[in-house]
Amino acid sequence: MTEPALAPRLSALIGAALLAAGRPVSARELAETLDLPEATVQRELEAFARTLAAAHLGFVAEAVAGGWRLIVPPALAARLSPLLAPPPLPALSSAALEVLAVIAYRQPVTRAEIEAMRGGSAGTVVTLQERELVKVVGRSDTVGGPLLYGTTARFLLDFGLGGLEDLPALQDGGFSYLLRG
C-alpha cells in the first residue's frame, strides 16, 4: 500500500481512536494498535491536529500528558458550559495550590519538606490525593522512611501539560515566588 492511500485512512483511524478512547492516547499506543511505525503515527497525529485546527470544526487535537486527545477549544468551551460534563469541582484553595506547586516543582518530596518550604501545614495533601492530582511515589531513605509525593497524569491533564518539563519556569526570586506570605 502506498503512503498517499494510507494517509486518509490513517487519519480517520486516528480521529476515531482519539474520540473513542476519551483519554490521551500516545503515538506509541496507537502505533502498536495499528501495527505501524511510531514515527509514521506521530507525523500523522501532528498533521491531524493541524488539519482540525485549520478546519474550525469546534474541536481540536491536543498533545497533553504524553498523549493526544480531542477537546473543545477554550474559546468555545465557555459558551457550551451547560453541555459539558461533569460540573467542575470547587476551586482549590490557595493553600492547596501552594502545596501542589511545591510537589510539582520539587518531586519527589516529603510532607516535612513541603511544610518547611511553605512555613505551614501540608494538610491539603489529602485533598490533592482525593482529586488524583498527587500520589505517593515511594519512601524516603531518611529515618522513619516518610512518604514521597509526586504529581499524577491527572495533574498533567488538568493543567494542560504535556509533561513536567512544560511547567512554567520559576521567576527570578526562585521557588519562593510561588508561596504567598
Tab-separated table of C-alpha atoms in Angstrom:
chain	number	residue	atom	x	y	z
A	1	MET	CA	0.000	0.000	0.000
A	2	THR	CA	1.395	3.399	-0.890
A	3	GLU	CA	1.722	6.291	1.565
A	4	PRO	CA	-0.896	8.538	-0.178
A	5	ALA	CA	-3.517	5.782	0.022
A	6	LEU	CA	-2.649	5.137	3.660
A	7	ALA	CA	-2.888	8.775	4.810
A	8	PRO	CA	-6.671	9.348	4.578
A	9	ARG	CA	-7.423	6.011	6.161
A	10	LEU	CA	-4.810	6.510	8.869
A	11	SER	CA	-6.158	9.971	9.612
A	12	ALA	CA	-9.666	8.537	10.006
A	13	LEU	CA	-8.375	5.756	12.280
A	14	ILE	CA	-6.501	8.259	14.434
A	15	GLY	CA	-9.547	10.513	14.738
A	16	ALA	CA	-11.764	7.569	15.627
A	17	ALA	CA	-9.235	6.279	18.170
A	18	LEU	CA	-8.935	9.643	19.926
A	19	LEU	CA	-12.699	10.064	20.008
A	20	ALA	CA	-13.383	6.536	21.248
A	21	ALA	CA	-10.620	6.462	23.874
A	22	GLY	CA	-11.868	9.506	25.767
A	23	ARG	CA	-8.380	9.917	27.240
A	24	PRO	CA	-4.964	10.900	25.946
A	25	VAL	CA	-3.524	8.211	23.660
A	26	SER	CA	0.198	8.117	22.952
A	27	ALA	CA	1.707	7.740	19.496
A	28	ARG	CA	3.318	4.517	20.702
A	29	GLU	CA	-0.024	3.084	21.837
A	30	LEU	CA	-1.635	3.987	18.518
A	31	ALA	CA	1.341	2.575	16.593
A	32	GLU	CA	1.057	-0.722	18.468
A	33	THR	CA	-2.699	-0.837	17.931
A	34	LEU	CA	-2.442	-0.026	14.224
A	35	ASP	CA	0.735	-2.061	13.672
A	36	LEU	CA	2.595	0.900	12.178
A	37	PRO	CA	5.915	2.594	12.922
A	38	GLU	CA	5.627	5.096	15.770
A	39	ALA	CA	7.300	7.832	13.680
A	40	THR	CA	4.606	7.450	10.987
A	41	VAL	CA	1.832	7.693	13.572
A	42	GLN	CA	3.466	10.697	15.265
A	43	ARG	CA	3.704	12.540	11.926
A	44	GLU	CA	0.075	11.745	11.170
A	45	LEU	CA	-1.049	12.880	14.651
A	46	GLU	CA	0.645	16.236	14.109
A	47	ALA	CA	-0.884	16.580	10.638
A	48	PHE	CA	-4.290	15.568	12.023
A	49	ALA	CA	-4.035	18.275	14.719
A	50	ARG	CA	-3.119	20.923	12.122
A	51	THR	CA	-5.992	19.847	9.850
A	52	LEU	CA	-8.549	20.047	12.676
A	53	ALA	CA	-7.295	23.450	13.811
A	54	ALA	CA	-7.439	24.846	10.260
A	55	ALA	CA	-10.939	23.446	9.635
A	56	HIS	CA	-12.519	25.249	12.644
A	57	LEU	CA	-14.829	22.321	13.343
A	58	GLY	CA	-15.357	23.063	17.026
A	59	PHE	CA	-12.870	20.540	18.360
A	60	VAL	CA	-9.111	20.179	18.166
A	61	ALA	CA	-6.460	17.563	18.884
A	62	GLU	CA	-4.257	18.479	21.830
A	63	ALA	CA	-0.950	16.938	22.916
A	64	VAL	CA	-1.111	16.514	26.684
A	65	ALA	CA	0.176	14.121	29.366
A	66	GLY	CA	2.303	12.163	26.903
A	67	GLY	CA	-0.570	11.532	24.503
A	68	TRP	CA	-3.174	13.145	22.279
A	69	ARG	CA	-6.850	13.837	22.950
A	70	LEU	CA	-9.754	15.645	21.332
A	71	ILE	CA	-11.013	18.737	23.164
A	72	VAL	CA	-13.350	21.672	22.690
A	73	PRO	CA	-11.182	24.778	22.195
A	74	PRO	CA	-11.232	27.002	25.300
A	75	ALA	CA	-12.705	29.872	23.257
A	76	LEU	CA	-15.817	27.755	22.613
A	77	ALA	CA	-15.994	25.889	25.926
A	78	ALA	CA	-17.364	28.842	27.915
A	79	ARG	CA	-20.344	29.152	25.597
A	80	LEU	CA	-21.047	25.415	25.844
A	81	SER	CA	-20.524	25.049	29.583
A	82	PRO	CA	-24.088	23.850	30.322
A	83	LEU	CA	-23.496	20.887	27.999
A	84	LEU	CA	-20.045	19.952	29.225
A	85	ALA	CA	-19.972	17.308	31.940
A	86	PRO	CA	-19.258	16.893	34.768
A	87	PRO	CA	-19.529	20.184	36.605
A	88	PRO	CA	-16.110	21.241	37.835
A	89	LEU	CA	-15.035	20.588	41.383
A	90	PRO	CA	-14.770	23.632	43.612
A	91	ALA	CA	-11.567	25.561	43.020
A	92	LEU	CA	-8.532	24.529	45.025
A	93	SER	CA	-7.720	26.744	47.983
A	94	SER	CA	-4.575	28.846	47.871
A	95	ALA	CA	-3.034	26.516	50.460
A	96	ALA	CA	-3.765	23.504	48.247
A	97	LEU	CA	-2.324	25.294	45.208
A	98	GLU	CA	0.821	26.124	47.181
A	99	VAL	CA	1.257	22.506	48.249
A	100	LEU	CA	0.609	21.346	44.683
A	101	ALA	CA	3.216	23.795	43.370
A	102	VAL	CA	5.811	22.565	45.869
A	103	ILE	CA	5.135	18.947	44.891
A	104	ALA	CA	5.153	19.693	41.155
A	105	TYR	CA	8.460	21.547	41.185
A	106	ARG	CA	10.313	19.560	43.861
A	107	GLN	CA	9.042	15.992	43.446
A	108	PRO	CA	9.598	13.554	44.910
A	109	VAL	CA	9.121	15.425	48.181
A	110	THR	CA	8.139	14.503	51.740
A	111	ARG	CA	5.376	16.158	53.748
A	112	ALA	CA	8.008	17.608	56.123
A	113	GLU	CA	9.843	19.172	53.172
A	114	ILE	CA	6.574	20.658	51.906
A	115	GLU	CA	5.823	22.116	55.333
A	116	ALA	CA	9.360	23.529	55.647
A	117	MET	CA	9.061	25.244	52.252
A	118	ARG	CA	5.609	26.632	52.962
A	119	GLY	CA	6.229	27.509	56.586
A	120	GLY	CA	2.942	25.836	57.419
A	121	SER	CA	0.868	22.668	57.311
A	122	ALA	CA	0.686	20.394	54.301
A	123	GLY	CA	-2.713	19.045	55.323
A	124	THR	CA	-4.134	19.656	51.863
A	125	VAL	CA	-2.081	16.732	50.517
A	126	VAL	CA	-5.094	14.543	51.321
A	127	THR	CA	-7.384	16.749	49.205
A	128	LEU	CA	-4.875	16.666	46.350
A	129	GLN	CA	-4.729	12.869	46.599
A	130	GLU	CA	-8.542	12.627	46.584
A	131	ARG	CA	-8.603	14.721	43.403
A	132	GLU	CA	-5.920	12.419	41.953
A	133	LEU	CA	-3.518	15.329	41.411
A	134	VAL	CA	-0.779	13.848	43.621
A	135	LYS	CA	0.133	10.356	44.733
A	136	VAL	CA	2.625	8.531	46.912
A	137	VAL	CA	5.601	7.666	44.721
A	138	GLY	CA	7.793	5.929	47.293
A	139	ARG	CA	9.514	6.305	50.634
A	140	SER	CA	12.471	8.445	51.595
A	141	ASP	CA	15.728	6.787	52.683
A	142	THR	CA	15.802	9.011	55.770
A	143	VAL	CA	14.960	7.840	59.281
A	144	GLY	CA	11.365	6.676	59.519
A	145	GLY	CA	11.016	6.372	55.745
A	146	PRO	CA	8.489	9.177	55.228
A	147	LEU	CA	6.266	9.013	52.182
A	148	LEU	CA	7.379	10.766	48.998
A	149	TYR	CA	4.783	12.616	46.936
A	150	GLY	CA	4.698	13.366	43.216
A	151	THR	CA	2.181	14.542	40.660
A	152	THR	CA	-0.038	12.289	38.549
A	153	ALA	CA	-1.103	12.068	34.924
A	154	ARG	CA	-4.366	13.709	36.071
A	155	PHE	CA	-2.321	16.728	37.196
A	156	LEU	CA	-0.838	16.975	33.700
A	157	LEU	CA	-4.300	16.667	32.127
A	158	ASP	CA	-5.993	19.201	34.385
A	159	PHE	CA	-3.229	21.747	33.869
A	160	GLY	CA	-2.836	21.062	30.133
A	161	LEU	CA	0.803	19.986	30.383
A	162	GLY	CA	2.496	17.521	28.066
A	163	GLY	CA	4.944	16.632	30.824
A	164	LEU	CA	6.688	18.132	33.831
A	165	GLU	CA	9.167	19.818	31.507
A	166	ASP	CA	6.251	22.051	30.433
A	167	LEU	CA	5.876	23.585	33.899
A	168	PRO	CA	6.440	27.345	33.695
A	169	ALA	CA	9.953	28.438	34.605
A	170	LEU	CA	10.351	29.795	38.100
A	171	GLN	CA	10.716	33.581	38.341
A	172	ASP	CA	13.952	35.284	39.349
A	173	GLY	CA	13.002	35.011	43.016
A	174	GLY	CA	13.313	31.246	42.725
A	175	PHE	CA	10.717	28.923	44.139
A	176	SER	CA	9.652	31.354	46.861
A	177	TYR	CA	7.616	33.483	44.411
A	178	LEU	CA	5.061	30.666	44.317
A	179	LEU	CA	4.449	30.930	48.043
A	180	ARG	CA	2.489	33.824	49.456
A	181	GLY	CA	3.061	35.367	52.864
